[in-house]
GROMACS .gro file of C-alpha atoms in nm:
model
  124
    1MET     CA    1  -1.959  -0.546   0.365
    2GLU     CA    2  -1.941  -0.449   0.728
    3LYS     CA    3  -1.868  -0.097   0.849
    4LYS     CA    4  -1.513  -0.175   0.966
    5GLU     CA    5  -1.424  -0.321   0.625
    6LEU     CA    6  -1.564  -0.016   0.447
    7GLU     CA    7  -1.365   0.218   0.673
    8LEU     CA    8  -1.048   0.020   0.604
    9ASN     CA    9  -1.107   0.034   0.228
   10LYS     CA   10  -1.165   0.410   0.247
   11LYS     CA   11  -0.848   0.470   0.449
   12ILE     CA   12  -0.639   0.268   0.204
   13LEU     CA   13  -0.794   0.453  -0.090
   14ASP     CA   14  -0.739   0.793   0.073
   15TYR     CA   15  -0.377   0.721   0.163
   16LEU     CA   16  -0.283   0.583  -0.178
   17ILE     CA   17  -0.432   0.889  -0.345
   18ALA     CA   18  -0.262   1.118  -0.089
   19ILE     CA   19   0.081   0.984  -0.179
   20GLY     CA   20   0.007   1.031  -0.548
   21ILE     CA   21  -0.087   0.684  -0.668
   22SER     CA   22  -0.363   0.711  -0.925
   23PRO     CA   23  -0.661   0.473  -0.914
   24LYS     CA   24  -0.625   0.449  -1.294
   25LEU     CA   25  -0.307   0.242  -1.256
   26THR     CA   26  -0.328  -0.137  -1.232
   27GLY     CA   27  -0.080  -0.129  -0.945
   28PHE     CA   28  -0.328   0.074  -0.740
   29GLU     CA   29  -0.559  -0.226  -0.700
   30TYR     CA   30  -0.268  -0.457  -0.626
   31LEU     CA   31  -0.138  -0.216  -0.362
   32ARG     CA   32  -0.482  -0.185  -0.208
   33LEU     CA   33  -0.511  -0.560  -0.176
   34ALA     CA   34  -0.151  -0.599  -0.054
   35ILE     CA   35  -0.208  -0.347   0.225
   36LYS     CA   36  -0.529  -0.521   0.333
   37LEU     CA   37  -0.353  -0.858   0.342
   38VAL     CA   38  -0.061  -0.719   0.543
   39ILE     CA   39  -0.294  -0.557   0.795
   40LYS     CA   40  -0.461  -0.896   0.848
   41ASP     CA   41  -0.135  -1.095   0.853
   42LYS     CA   42   0.205  -0.934   0.921
   43SER     CA   43   0.394  -1.244   0.802
   44TYR     CA   44   0.336  -1.130   0.442
   45LEU     CA   45   0.589  -0.849   0.498
   46SER     CA   46   0.874  -1.086   0.565
   47ASN     CA   47   0.817  -1.273   0.240
   48ILE     CA   48   0.672  -1.037  -0.019
   49THR     CA   49   0.787  -1.217  -0.334
   50LYS     CA   50   0.724  -1.573  -0.217
   51LYS     CA   51   0.404  -1.521  -0.021
   52LEU     CA   52   0.231  -1.185  -0.079
   53TYR     CA   53   0.257  -1.154  -0.458
   54PRO     CA   54   0.148  -1.518  -0.515
   55GLU     CA   55  -0.152  -1.463  -0.285
   56ILE     CA   56  -0.252  -1.151  -0.478
   57SER     CA   57  -0.202  -1.340  -0.805
   58THR     CA   58  -0.453  -1.607  -0.704
   59ILE     CA   59  -0.710  -1.339  -0.616
   60MET     CA   60  -0.648  -1.108  -0.911
   61PHE     CA   61  -0.561  -1.366  -1.180
   62ALA     CA   62  -0.225  -1.211  -1.272
   63SER     CA   63   0.130  -1.339  -1.247
   64PRO     CA   64   0.335  -1.247  -0.938
   65ALA     CA   65   0.592  -1.080  -1.166
   66SER     CA   66   0.322  -0.868  -1.326
   67ILE     CA   67   0.193  -0.766  -0.984
   68GLU     CA   68   0.541  -0.665  -0.869
   69ARG     CA   69   0.601  -0.461  -1.186
   70SER     CA   70   0.262  -0.288  -1.166
   71ILE     CA   71   0.316  -0.187  -0.804
   72ARG     CA   72   0.670  -0.065  -0.880
   73HIS     CA   73   0.538   0.135  -1.175
   74SER     CA   74   0.268   0.295  -0.957
   75VAL     CA   75   0.526   0.395  -0.697
   76GLU     CA   76   0.753   0.540  -0.967
   77VAL     CA   77   0.468   0.738  -1.122
   78ALA     CA   78   0.376   0.876  -0.778
   79CYS     CA   79   0.737   0.973  -0.710
   80ASN     CA   80   0.771   1.139  -1.051
   81THR     CA   81   0.445   1.334  -1.035
   82LYS     CA   82   0.405   1.427  -0.670
   83GLY     CA   83   0.758   1.357  -0.557
   84LEU     CA   84   0.795   1.223  -0.208
   85LEU     CA   85   0.596   1.511  -0.062
   86GLY     CA   86   0.277   1.307  -0.043
   87LEU     CA   87   0.443   1.034   0.160
   88ASN     CA   88   0.618   1.281   0.388
   89GLU     CA   89   0.295   1.481   0.436
   90LEU     CA   90   0.099   1.168   0.519
   91PHE     CA   91   0.333   1.090   0.807
   92GLY     CA   92   0.399   1.449   0.909
   93CYS     CA   93   0.775   1.410   0.889
   94VAL     CA   94   1.051   1.355   0.637
   95ILE     CA   95   1.066   0.985   0.562
   96TYR     CA   96   1.222   1.010   0.217
   97LYS     CA   97   1.427   1.286   0.065
   98GLY     CA   98   1.643   1.331  -0.237
   99ASP     CA   99   1.606   1.094  -0.527
  100ARG     CA  100   1.571   0.771  -0.327
  101LYS     CA  101   1.242   0.604  -0.412
  102PRO     CA  102   1.067   0.375  -0.165
  103THR     CA  103   1.046   0.007  -0.249
  104ASN     CA  104   0.719  -0.178  -0.293
  105SER     CA  105   0.752  -0.342   0.047
  106GLU     CA  106   0.832  -0.009   0.216
  107ILE     CA  107   0.519   0.153   0.073
  108ILE     CA  108   0.303  -0.144   0.174
  109ALA     CA  109   0.451  -0.158   0.525
  110LEU     CA  110   0.433   0.219   0.583
  111ILE     CA  111   0.070   0.254   0.478
  112ALA     CA  112  -0.036  -0.059   0.666
  113GLU     CA  113   0.136   0.071   0.979
  114LYS     CA  114  -0.019   0.419   0.940
  115ILE     CA  115  -0.366   0.268   0.910
  116GLU     CA  116  -0.311   0.048   1.215
  117MET     CA  117  -0.191   0.349   1.416
  118ASP     CA  118  -0.500   0.545   1.308
  119MET     CA  119  -0.728   0.257   1.403
  120ARG     CA  120  -0.565   0.228   1.747
  121LYS     CA  121  -0.611   0.603   1.802
  122GLU     CA  122  -0.976   0.583   1.700
  123ALA     CA  123  -1.034   0.294   1.942
  124LEU     CA  124  -0.917   0.505   2.239
   0.00000   0.00000   0.00000
């Protein structure tokens, strides 16, 4: 694996843990892969259920429905254990408040965007 790929994997891992998603959960791996795919191809964001989940299912040998449920469960666990503080702290502002939980696609898009912003800053 090249250095850039390793750095990307580390950033994704760090951010998922920072928002309270445990590596012990199946959805963690699916989220990690989803974020990597979205960073490489933004078109996945516009068609999560018809394009992204099926792509992950071919790589991870799981049904798209199972992938969606596992990611949703991971997000719920993170919201219930750490609340939305981890997500708000990661971005340095209030993105979510109250009892509204982010959707799978919002989590994927937010983390992918944060990583891309970080990478652009590092390139300067």
